[in-house]
Structures are given as C-alpha cells and as structure tokens.
Short mmCIF file of C-alpha atoms and ligand atoms in Angstrom, two decimals:
data_model
loop_
_atom_site.label_atom_id
_atom_site.label_comp_id
_atom_site.label_asym_id
_atom_site.label_seq_id
_atom_site.Cartn_x
_atom_site.Cartn_y
_atom_site.Cartn_z
CA MET A 1 0.00 0.00 0.00
CA LEU A 2 1.42 3.35 -1.09
CA LYS A 3 1.53 6.04 1.55
CA ILE A 4 2.20 9.68 0.72
CA TYR A 5 2.92 12.55 3.08
CA ASN A 6 0.25 15.13 2.31
CA THR A 7 1.25 18.70 3.22
CA LEU A 8 -2.45 19.56 3.52
CA SER A 9 -3.14 17.08 6.35
CA GLY A 10 0.41 17.06 7.70
CA LYS A 11 0.28 13.24 7.72
CA LYS A 12 1.23 10.21 5.69
CA GLU A 13 -1.95 9.03 4.00
CA GLU A 14 -2.85 5.97 2.01
CA PHE A 15 -2.89 6.85 -1.69
CA VAL A 16 -6.35 6.37 -3.18
CA PRO A 17 -6.87 7.94 -6.61
CA ILE A 18 -9.96 10.06 -7.21
CA ASP A 19 -10.81 8.00 -10.30
CA LYS A 20 -13.60 5.54 -9.43
CA ASN A 21 -11.90 2.80 -11.41
CA GLY A 22 -8.71 3.41 -9.44
CA LYS A 23 -6.69 3.61 -12.65
CA ASN A 24 -6.12 7.20 -13.71
CA VAL A 25 -4.01 9.66 -11.74
CA ASN A 26 -3.79 13.37 -12.55
CA MET A 27 -0.67 15.14 -11.41
CA TYR A 28 0.52 18.75 -11.81
CA VAL A 29 3.89 20.21 -10.83
CA CYS A 30 4.78 23.90 -10.99
CA GLY A 31 7.33 24.47 -13.73
CA ILE A 32 10.18 26.90 -14.07
CA THR A 33 10.10 30.63 -14.66
CA SER A 34 12.25 30.65 -17.76
CA TYR A 35 14.64 33.59 -17.34
CA ASP A 36 17.88 31.79 -16.49
CA GLU A 37 19.65 28.42 -16.66
CA VAL A 38 18.31 25.53 -14.62
CA HIS A 39 20.22 24.76 -11.41
CA LEU A 40 20.42 22.09 -8.77
CA GLY A 41 17.24 23.25 -7.02
CA HIS A 42 15.28 22.62 -10.23
CA ALA A 43 17.00 19.27 -10.74
CA ARG A 44 15.92 18.12 -7.32
CA CYS A 45 12.29 19.04 -7.81
CA TYR A 46 11.91 17.51 -11.26
CA VAL A 47 13.87 14.35 -10.45
CA VAL A 48 11.75 13.82 -7.31
CA PHE A 49 8.50 14.15 -9.23
CA ASP A 50 9.90 12.06 -12.07
CA VAL A 51 10.47 9.22 -9.59
CA ILE A 52 6.97 9.66 -8.15
CA ARG A 53 5.46 9.59 -11.61
CA ARG A 54 7.52 6.56 -12.70
CA TYR A 55 6.66 4.71 -9.52
CA LEU A 56 2.93 5.36 -9.92
CA GLY A 57 3.30 3.97 -13.45
CA TYR A 58 5.10 0.92 -12.07
CA LYS A 59 2.19 0.42 -9.64
CA GLY A 60 -0.15 0.24 -12.62
CA TYR A 61 -1.67 3.72 -12.64
CA ALA A 62 -2.11 5.69 -15.85
CA VAL A 63 -0.57 9.02 -14.91
CA LYS A 64 -1.34 12.23 -16.73
CA TYR A 65 1.51 14.56 -15.82
CA ILE A 66 1.33 18.29 -16.50
CA GLN A 67 4.01 20.89 -15.88
CA ASN A 68 3.75 24.55 -16.86
CA PHE A 69 6.25 27.11 -18.05
CA THR A 70 5.97 30.62 -16.64
CA ASP A 71 7.10 32.47 -19.74
CA ILE A 72 6.02 35.97 -18.70
CA ASP A 73 6.72 37.68 -15.37
CA ASP A 74 8.71 40.57 -13.87
CA LYS A 75 12.04 38.74 -13.93
CA ILE A 76 11.62 37.74 -17.56
CA ILE A 77 10.62 41.27 -18.55
CA ASN A 78 13.54 42.88 -16.68
CA ARG A 79 16.07 40.43 -18.04
CA SER A 80 14.86 40.73 -21.63
CA ASN A 81 14.99 44.53 -21.37
CA GLU A 82 18.58 44.32 -20.11
CA LEU A 83 19.52 42.03 -22.98
CA GLN A 84 17.40 43.99 -25.47
CA ILE A 85 15.63 40.90 -26.75
CA THR A 86 11.93 40.05 -26.63
CA SER A 87 10.61 38.37 -23.50
CA ASN A 88 9.46 35.55 -25.75
CA ASP A 89 12.96 34.93 -27.15
CA LEU A 90 14.42 34.94 -23.65
CA ALA A 91 11.79 32.52 -22.35
CA GLU A 92 12.24 30.15 -25.31
CA LYS A 93 15.99 30.08 -24.82
CA TYR A 94 15.68 28.93 -21.21
CA ILE A 95 12.84 26.53 -21.94
CA ASN A 96 15.22 24.84 -24.37
CA ASP A 97 17.91 24.80 -21.68
CA TYR A 98 15.40 23.15 -19.33
CA PHE A 99 14.74 20.30 -21.78
CA THR A 100 18.44 19.79 -22.58
CA GLN A 101 19.53 19.55 -18.96
CA MET A 102 16.54 17.58 -17.61
CA ARG A 103 16.61 14.96 -20.36
CA LYS A 104 20.26 14.32 -19.47
CA LEU A 105 19.02 13.56 -15.95
CA ASN A 106 16.61 11.03 -17.51
CA VAL A 107 13.59 13.09 -16.45
CA LEU A 108 10.69 11.96 -18.65
CA ASP A 109 8.81 14.65 -20.56
CA ALA A 110 5.45 15.72 -19.16
CA ASP A 111 2.30 14.96 -21.15
CA ALA A 112 1.82 18.68 -21.72
CA TYR A 113 3.67 21.90 -20.95
CA PRO A 114 1.14 24.75 -20.96
CA LYS A 115 2.70 28.21 -21.23
CA VAL A 116 1.14 31.35 -19.80
CA THR A 117 1.40 33.34 -23.04
CA GLU A 118 -0.50 30.60 -24.88
CA LYS A 119 -3.27 30.32 -22.28
CA ILE A 120 -4.31 33.94 -21.76
CA PRO A 121 -7.97 33.45 -22.90
CA GLU A 122 -8.35 30.50 -20.47
CA ILE A 123 -6.78 32.52 -17.64
CA ILE A 124 -9.12 35.45 -18.33
CA GLU A 125 -12.14 33.10 -18.26
CA PHE A 126 -10.97 31.74 -14.91
CA ILE A 127 -10.57 35.24 -13.44
CA LYS A 128 -14.10 36.08 -14.63
CA LYS A 129 -15.40 33.06 -12.73
CA ILE A 130 -13.69 34.24 -9.53
CA ILE A 131 -15.20 37.72 -9.94
CA ASP A 132 -18.64 36.14 -10.55
CA THR A 133 -18.48 34.13 -7.33
CA GLY A 134 -17.71 37.33 -5.41
CA TYR A 135 -14.12 36.53 -4.42
CA GLY A 136 -12.46 38.78 -7.00
CA TYR A 137 -12.77 42.55 -7.50
CA VAL A 138 -11.64 45.03 -10.11
CA ALA A 139 -9.66 48.10 -9.05
CA GLU A 140 -8.49 50.58 -11.70
CA GLY A 141 -7.47 47.99 -14.26
CA ASP A 142 -6.12 45.47 -11.73
CA VAL A 143 -8.07 42.48 -10.46
CA TYR A 144 -7.52 41.20 -6.89
CA PHE A 145 -8.55 38.22 -4.84
CA SER A 146 -10.22 38.95 -1.46
CA VAL A 147 -8.23 36.73 0.88
CA ARG A 148 -10.42 37.36 3.92
CA LYS A 149 -13.53 36.17 2.09
CA PHE A 150 -12.01 32.71 1.67
CA LYS A 151 -12.57 31.16 5.08
CA ASP A 152 -10.08 28.30 4.64
CA TYR A 153 -7.18 30.59 3.77
CA GLY A 154 -3.99 29.30 5.40
CA LYS A 155 -5.02 25.64 5.56
CA LEU A 156 -2.03 24.41 3.53
CA SER A 157 0.70 26.53 5.09
CA LYS A 158 -0.95 26.42 8.56
CA ARG A 159 -1.00 30.20 8.78
CA ASN A 160 -3.54 32.43 10.34
CA VAL A 161 -4.93 35.41 8.44
CA ASP A 162 -4.66 37.71 11.47
CA ASP A 163 -0.96 36.87 11.91
CA LEU A 164 -0.34 37.53 8.23
CA LYS A 165 -2.11 40.88 8.44
CA SER A 166 0.50 42.50 10.68
CA GLY A 167 3.31 41.91 8.19
CA ALA A 168 1.43 42.93 5.06
CA ARG A 169 1.67 46.34 3.35
CA ILE A 170 0.02 47.88 0.32
CA LEU A 171 2.82 48.96 -2.01
CA PRO A 172 2.75 52.15 -4.07
CA GLY A 173 0.85 51.55 -7.31
CA GLU A 174 -1.29 48.76 -5.86
CA ASN A 175 -5.02 49.37 -5.68
CA LYS A 176 -6.08 46.59 -3.36
CA ASN A 177 -8.55 46.96 -0.51
CA ASP A 178 -6.63 44.80 1.94
CA PRO A 179 -2.85 44.25 2.12
CA LEU A 180 -3.46 40.47 2.16
CA ASP A 181 -5.19 40.46 -1.23
CA PHE A 182 -3.20 39.27 -4.22
CA ALA A 183 -3.34 40.18 -7.91
CA LEU A 184 -5.16 37.99 -10.40
CA TRP A 185 -4.64 40.46 -13.24
CA LYS A 186 -2.12 43.33 -13.38
CA LYS A 187 -2.67 46.49 -15.37
CA THR A 188 0.09 46.99 -17.94
CA LYS A 189 3.03 49.28 -17.22
CA GLU A 190 5.08 51.23 -19.73
CA GLY A 191 7.23 49.01 -21.95
CA GLU A 192 5.71 45.69 -20.83
CA PRO A 193 4.08 43.05 -23.02
CA TYR A 194 0.31 43.09 -22.51
CA TRP A 195 -2.92 41.39 -23.53
CA ASP A 196 -6.45 42.78 -23.87
CA SER A 197 -8.95 41.82 -21.21
CA PRO A 198 -12.39 42.92 -19.99
CA TRP A 199 -10.51 45.04 -17.39
CA GLY A 200 -8.13 46.70 -19.87
CA LYS A 201 -4.63 45.90 -21.11
CA GLY A 202 -2.47 43.87 -18.77
CA ARG A 203 -1.17 40.43 -17.87
CA PRO A 204 -2.03 37.67 -15.39
CA GLY A 205 -0.65 37.54 -11.86
CA TRP A 206 1.58 34.56 -11.10
CA HIS A 207 -0.68 32.37 -8.94
CA ILE A 208 -3.67 32.35 -11.26
CA GLU A 209 -1.80 30.67 -14.11
CA CYS A 210 -1.28 27.39 -12.25
CA SER A 211 -4.94 27.15 -11.22
CA ALA A 212 -6.22 27.93 -14.70
CA MET A 213 -3.72 25.69 -16.48
CA SER A 214 -3.91 22.66 -14.17
CA LEU A 215 -7.71 22.66 -13.97
CA GLY A 216 -7.91 23.38 -17.69
CA GLU A 217 -5.94 20.20 -18.40
CA PHE A 218 -7.99 18.13 -15.95
CA GLY A 219 -11.47 19.22 -17.07
CA PHE A 220 -12.04 21.50 -14.04
CA ASN A 221 -12.20 18.50 -11.74
CA THR A 222 -10.46 18.01 -8.40
CA PHE A 223 -7.15 16.31 -9.22
CA ASP A 224 -4.93 13.84 -7.37
CA ILE A 225 -1.47 15.32 -6.90
CA HIS A 226 -0.08 18.84 -6.96
CA GLY A 227 3.63 19.16 -6.40
CA GLY A 228 6.40 21.70 -6.16
CA GLY A 229 9.28 22.90 -4.05
CA HIS A 230 8.77 23.56 -0.35
CA ASP A 231 9.20 27.29 -0.95
CA LEU A 232 6.00 27.33 -3.02
CA ILE A 233 3.70 26.32 -0.14
CA PHE A 234 3.24 29.95 0.81
CA PRO A 235 2.02 32.07 -0.79
CA HIS A 236 1.86 30.37 -4.21
CA HIS A 237 0.05 27.14 -3.39
CA GLU A 238 -2.03 28.70 -0.64
CA ASN A 239 -3.26 31.24 -3.20
CA GLU A 240 -3.84 28.54 -5.81
CA ILE A 241 -6.12 26.74 -3.35
CA ALA A 242 -8.02 29.91 -2.44
CA GLN A 243 -8.76 31.06 -5.98
CA SER A 244 -9.46 27.54 -7.33
CA GLU A 245 -11.83 26.52 -4.56
CA ALA A 246 -13.50 29.94 -4.74
CA ALA A 247 -14.14 29.38 -8.46
CA LEU A 248 -15.03 25.67 -8.28
CA GLY A 249 -16.89 25.48 -5.00
CA ARG A 250 -15.19 22.14 -4.27
CA PRO A 251 -11.71 20.87 -3.34
CA PHE A 252 -8.90 21.73 -5.74
CA VAL A 253 -6.36 18.97 -5.02
CA LYS A 254 -6.31 15.75 -2.95
CA TYR A 255 -2.58 15.28 -2.21
CA TRP A 256 -0.06 18.10 -1.92
CA ILE A 257 3.57 16.96 -2.20
CA HIS A 258 6.54 19.26 -1.56
CA ASN A 259 10.25 18.57 -1.87
CA GLY A 260 12.78 20.03 0.55
CA PHE A 261 15.24 22.88 0.03
CA VAL A 262 18.65 22.56 -1.53
CA THR A 263 21.40 24.32 0.35
CA ILE A 264 25.01 24.58 -0.71
CA ASN A 265 27.57 24.08 2.03
CA LYS A 266 24.72 24.83 4.50
CA GLU A 267 23.81 28.14 2.85
CA LYS A 268 20.62 28.78 0.91
CA MET A 269 21.31 28.78 -2.79
CA SER A 270 21.43 32.29 -4.15
CA LYS A 271 23.08 34.13 -6.95
CA SER A 272 24.51 36.75 -4.61
CA LEU A 273 26.43 34.05 -2.72
CA GLY A 274 27.98 32.89 -5.96
CA ASN A 275 26.94 29.33 -5.20
CA PHE A 276 24.26 29.04 -7.80
CA PHE A 277 25.27 25.78 -9.40
CA THR A 278 23.79 25.38 -12.83
CA LEU A 279 23.42 21.86 -14.16
CA ARG A 280 25.46 22.80 -17.21
CA GLU A 281 28.42 23.58 -14.92
CA ILE A 282 28.01 20.45 -12.81
CA TYR A 283 27.85 18.18 -15.88
CA LYS A 284 31.29 19.39 -16.92
CA LYS A 285 32.67 17.40 -14.02
CA TYR A 286 30.02 14.82 -13.21
CA ASP A 287 27.89 12.52 -15.30
CA PRO A 288 24.20 13.51 -14.99
CA MET A 289 23.41 10.03 -13.62
CA ILE A 290 25.74 10.74 -10.68
CA VAL A 291 23.74 13.92 -10.06
CA ARG A 292 20.50 11.91 -10.22
CA TYR A 293 21.96 9.36 -7.82
CA MET A 294 22.98 12.10 -5.39
CA LEU A 295 19.50 13.65 -5.48
CA LEU A 296 17.87 10.29 -4.72
CA SER A 297 20.28 9.51 -1.92
CA GLN A 298 18.36 11.93 0.31
CA HIS A 299 14.68 11.56 1.19
CA TYR A 300 12.74 14.05 -0.91
CA ARG A 301 11.20 15.89 2.05
CA GLN A 302 14.51 16.42 3.84
CA PRO A 303 16.69 19.39 3.02
CA LEU A 304 19.59 18.46 0.76
CA ASP A 305 22.90 20.05 1.60
CA PHE A 306 24.95 19.96 -1.55
CA SER A 307 28.72 19.83 -1.55
CA GLU A 308 31.39 18.50 -3.87
CA ASN A 309 32.00 15.82 -1.26
CA LYS A 310 28.42 14.62 -1.61
CA LEU A 311 28.84 14.35 -5.37
CA GLU A 312 32.04 12.36 -4.87
CA GLN A 313 30.22 9.95 -2.54
CA ALA A 314 27.42 9.61 -5.09
CA LYS A 315 29.99 9.00 -7.81
CA ASN A 316 31.55 6.13 -5.86
CA ALA A 317 28.25 4.57 -4.95
CA TYR A 318 26.90 4.87 -8.48
CA GLN A 319 30.14 3.51 -9.94
CA ARG A 320 29.84 0.50 -7.65
CA ILE A 321 26.50 -0.36 -9.27
CA VAL A 322 27.77 0.29 -12.80
CA ASN A 323 30.82 -1.91 -12.19
CA ALA A 324 28.60 -4.69 -10.91
CA VAL A 325 26.50 -4.46 -14.05
CA ARG A 326 29.60 -4.67 -16.25
CA LYS A 327 31.15 -7.59 -14.44
CA THR A 328 28.14 -9.70 -13.55
CA ASP A 329 26.00 -11.57 -16.01
CA GLY A 330 23.68 -13.30 -13.58
CA ILE A 331 20.12 -13.64 -14.74
CA LYS A 332 18.51 -14.83 -11.53
CA ASP A 333 15.46 -12.93 -10.28
CA ASP A 334 15.30 -11.92 -6.65
CA ILE A 335 11.66 -11.46 -5.79
CA SER A 336 12.25 -10.81 -2.09
CA ALA A 337 14.62 -7.93 -2.92
CA GLU A 338 12.06 -6.45 -5.26
CA GLN A 339 9.41 -6.64 -2.54
CA LYS A 340 11.70 -4.89 -0.06
CA PHE A 341 12.38 -2.21 -2.66
CA ILE A 342 8.63 -1.70 -3.19
CA ASP A 343 8.12 -1.45 0.58
CA CYS A 344 10.66 1.40 0.70
CA LEU A 345 9.04 3.35 -2.11
CA ASP A 346 5.56 2.65 -0.76
CA ASP A 347 6.65 4.44 2.39
CA ASP A 348 6.42 7.99 1.04
CA PHE A 349 8.96 7.31 -1.74
CA ASN A 350 11.91 6.47 0.47
CA THR A 351 14.61 6.49 -2.22
CA PRO A 352 17.68 6.36 0.12
CA GLN A 353 16.45 3.04 1.51
CA ALA A 354 15.54 1.84 -1.97
CA LEU A 355 19.12 2.57 -3.09
CA ALA A 356 20.41 0.53 -0.14
CA ILE A 357 18.37 -2.44 -1.41
CA ILE A 358 20.01 -2.06 -4.81
CA HIS A 359 23.47 -2.04 -3.21
CA ASN A 360 22.62 -5.22 -1.33
CA LEU A 361 22.08 -6.94 -4.67
CA ILE A 362 25.62 -6.28 -5.83
CA ASP A 363 27.72 -9.45 -6.09
CA LYS A 364 24.67 -11.65 -5.66
CA ASN A 365 24.41 -12.83 -9.23
CA ASN A 366 20.96 -11.36 -9.77
CA LEU A 367 21.61 -8.65 -12.25
CA LYS A 368 18.14 -8.90 -13.70
CA THR A 369 16.55 -7.61 -10.50
CA LEU A 370 19.24 -4.97 -10.03
CA LEU A 371 18.59 -3.52 -13.48
CA LYS A 372 14.86 -3.67 -12.99
CA LEU A 373 15.01 -1.77 -9.69
CA CYS A 374 17.31 0.89 -11.11
CA ASP A 375 14.93 1.32 -14.03
CA ILE A 376 11.96 1.89 -11.71
CA ILE A 377 13.66 4.99 -10.28
CA GLY A 378 15.03 6.08 -13.66
CA LEU A 379 18.66 5.36 -12.87
CA ILE A 380 20.50 4.32 -16.02
CA VAL A 381 23.27 1.86 -15.14
CA ASP A 382 23.35 -0.49 -18.12
CA ILE A 383 25.96 1.52 -19.93
CA LYS A 384 27.78 -0.18 -22.74
CA THR A 385 30.71 2.21 -22.86
CA GLU A 386 31.77 3.30 -26.28
CA ILE A 387 35.53 3.75 -26.25
CA PRO A 388 36.54 6.52 -28.65
CA ASP A 389 39.31 5.75 -31.17
CA THR A 390 41.53 8.47 -29.71
CA ILE A 391 41.47 6.70 -26.33
CA LYS A 392 42.20 3.30 -27.92
CA LYS A 393 45.16 4.85 -29.75
CA LEU A 394 46.50 6.47 -26.57
CA THR A 395 46.16 3.14 -24.75
CA LYS A 396 48.28 1.43 -27.41
CA GLN A 397 50.90 4.18 -27.16
CA ARG A 398 50.98 3.71 -23.40
CA GLU A 399 51.47 -0.04 -23.80
CA GLN A 400 54.40 0.63 -26.09
CA ALA A 401 55.87 3.09 -23.57
CA ARG A 402 55.58 0.45 -20.86
CA LYS A 403 57.30 -2.15 -23.04
CA ASP A 404 60.06 0.40 -23.61
CA LYS A 405 60.16 0.89 -19.83
CA ASN A 406 59.50 4.60 -20.43
CA TRP A 407 57.44 4.94 -17.24
CA HIS A 408 57.38 8.71 -17.36
CA LEU A 409 55.74 8.73 -20.80
CA ALA A 410 53.36 5.92 -19.77
CA ASP A 411 52.20 8.01 -16.79
CA GLU A 412 51.81 11.08 -18.93
CA ILE A 413 49.59 9.21 -21.37
CA ARG A 414 47.59 7.78 -18.48
CA GLU A 415 46.91 11.33 -17.24
CA LYS A 416 45.92 12.41 -20.73
CA ILE A 417 43.42 9.56 -20.92
CA LYS A 418 42.09 10.49 -17.51
CA LYS A 419 41.46 14.05 -18.67
CA GLU A 420 39.28 12.59 -21.44
CA GLY A 421 37.20 10.83 -18.80
CA PHE A 422 38.64 7.30 -19.00
CA GLU A 423 40.89 5.24 -16.79
CA ILE A 424 43.24 2.39 -17.62
CA GLU A 425 43.11 -0.64 -15.38
CA ASP A 426 46.10 -2.96 -15.87
CA THR A 427 44.88 -6.54 -15.69
CA LYS A 428 46.53 -9.89 -16.37
CA LEU A 429 44.83 -9.90 -19.73
CA GLY A 430 46.16 -6.47 -20.63
CA PRO A 431 44.85 -2.93 -20.20
CA LYS A 432 41.14 -2.47 -19.55
CA ILE A 433 39.56 0.92 -20.30
CA ASN A 434 36.93 2.17 -17.86
CA LYS A 435 34.82 5.29 -18.14
CA LEU A 436 35.27 7.55 -15.14
ZN1 ZN B 501 2.56 27.00 -9.73
#
C-alpha cells in the first residue's frame, strides 16, 4: 500500500486515486520561470517528481503529468529589457535549456507543458469566474482576490490570516482593498508586453496561471497530486487553493507533495552568494546520472545540503552499481529484494532506503533484479561504454611506452586519458579501459 505525506493534512496518508476505477491519476507540478539556466534546485524538484510519476506507473496507474512554463513575469521582462531581446525569445531560450539539462538527468517529458502566453484566454475566463463568485474585485485595471472572504485561507501553510495581516503592506501603485489580497490580473506598465482583457490591457498575476492551467488540463475536476518545491507552499500554493476553490466550489487537489530545500555548504542557494550551481556547470565534471543518484540519496522531504564531497560519494556509490552491471552476467530474479524495494518506495517514496536495497544486490548474481530496480527509479546503469578511437590509440601508445620501460611517458599518457574521462586498469589480460 502506497503512503504519501500530504502537506495539507500534515500526515502520511494511504494513496487512493480520485478515479472511481482506481486507474487514472492526474498530477501537476509547478514548472520553471524561464529567465535563467536551470540549477540544482530545479534538478531536485523535477527528479523527485519524475520518480513519483515513474513509480505510480510501475504500480499500474495511468498518470497524466502536466508541468507549466511561466514564460512571462517581472524577472523575464527585466532580463529581456537588459539584454534587449523580446521576453518571448528569452523565455524560449531557457525553456530549451530546461529540456536539454533535464533529459540528461533522464527526467521523462510531461504529457503537456502549458505556457502562460498561450493560455491567456483561459486565464481570463478563470478570473471572470472568480469575480462572478464574489471573491475577485476590479480596481483601476487590476483584479484582486479577497483573501479574507475565503474562510479556509492558510489551511495548507498552517498560517492564520490575522498573523499575516501584521506583516502585510500595500505597495505604491497597488489598488487593493486589503494588504493580504493578491493580484489575479495586473494592469500593464510602460514598456511591458500586454494582452487585452475585460478590465483593460495587462497580464495575469503569477498564482492564477497554475490554477487555470492545471484545472484546464484536468477538465475542471479536483485532481490527485499537486507538487512543487517547499518554498512554493506559501504564498503560491495557498493562493492557488483559495482562488481555485472559490471558483469551483469544491476541493482543488487531494494530495499536496513538496520537496525540501537545496542548500550549498549549509547556505541557501542564491546568486549573490555565488553558489548558484547550474546543471550545465556540474555536468562538466560529473555525469548527470551521478547527479540523479545524489538527489535520490536523500529523502525528498529532507533538506539536501549539496557539496562537492556529496557528489564524490554519489559518484563512488553509483560507480559500484555500474561496475557490478559490467562484471556480472547473472540472470537470476530476486523477488524478495524487489518486494523490499517496493516497501521502501511505498513508504512515502523512500529512495535512500531503496538505493540501499540495490546495493545489497551487488555481487549476488541477480543482475536482472538490479537492473529492474534501477529502471523503476530512472537510474541508467546499463551503460555499454563506447571507447573513442583516440582513447584506444593512446592506450596502445601507453602499452608501447611500458614495453620500452618509459614509465614517465606511460604516466603522462595515463593522465591524458584520464582528462578525457577514462581510466586504464592494468589486468593480467592487458589494459582495460573504464569510463570515469
Ligand atoms: Zn505553480
């Protein structure tokens, strides 16, 4: 029985899909705001939800997985103005970067990727609904949501409206009635892209897009799983609940799943600290599968403190599995190991324990099970290494140097090969080339 920790109830709950036939599962995860390269924080979120999606598939559910792209917002507009390119060109560039880097991590593509700029009519319709039910109001070209009218506000983040009130301010240029209210539609400012609406020219607020796009994909029905990073619980997901339930008059989502923060050497990741590790940079030194392994070596709800040391540990552990796959050719099934593995993942997707089960299989002549378990969590280990001709040539040169007892040259060539990502292992049968 699969149990999932639901942020809404604050408990692990048995997973029961909304679908009466118990077959279909609808799942939505907040996507990136595409104004910069994807980093380790993104990798963690999308690898976590990739494992959840794969595992639900393994359990026999038909998962419809939707992830949006926020392709218009303040950061995108500011950045595109700086670079003097259109906000659309900037967003497309980083959407492409997202796909390149995530596919390397073996993150499966979603079934659909709605983009804000392509869903404006749907978003406008959704805002109209909120105004019609009395929860939204128009103020000089802006549209706001009345937080106080929604009695359940704070139920996800466990916050109290009166506590929030003391910290809230109305900023210059905002026309809201209450500092707690948030924008559904923002009146256009000079030099910004805009769309026509019943309230004048403008663009959607951030929160409304996820409600309109997720419900739009799922036929305006309550759906099973909504996911995202822990930092999205408040205000983003709290606001999504408020506006969606105000419009629908019924629950928005059954299970809320949030992954923990990524810190770097115990500090929160931020550009100002200069520790903003993009995946592109990390891949220069580490195979993406090592990065995936590292991300799964921590339970998804725990914070993950990233360090080079952690990547090195992941590299060794991952290499241990890969080496086992290369050396062993056992075909025996190990059903009890598979059951233990399932028990781990059934317990709120406990990937660190699941990885331990995989390690226990090493040297036990049951490669078939090992490969199967790795595949369930999307870890590619069955790598038939292609040795490039240049490396083969260097290896021959090194052999010659060794025969000539020119140890200095042999070492030099060994280093050269290492720089290309391969290592020579001298065996009784001659040199063996391993990928690092
Ligand atoms: Zn969202």
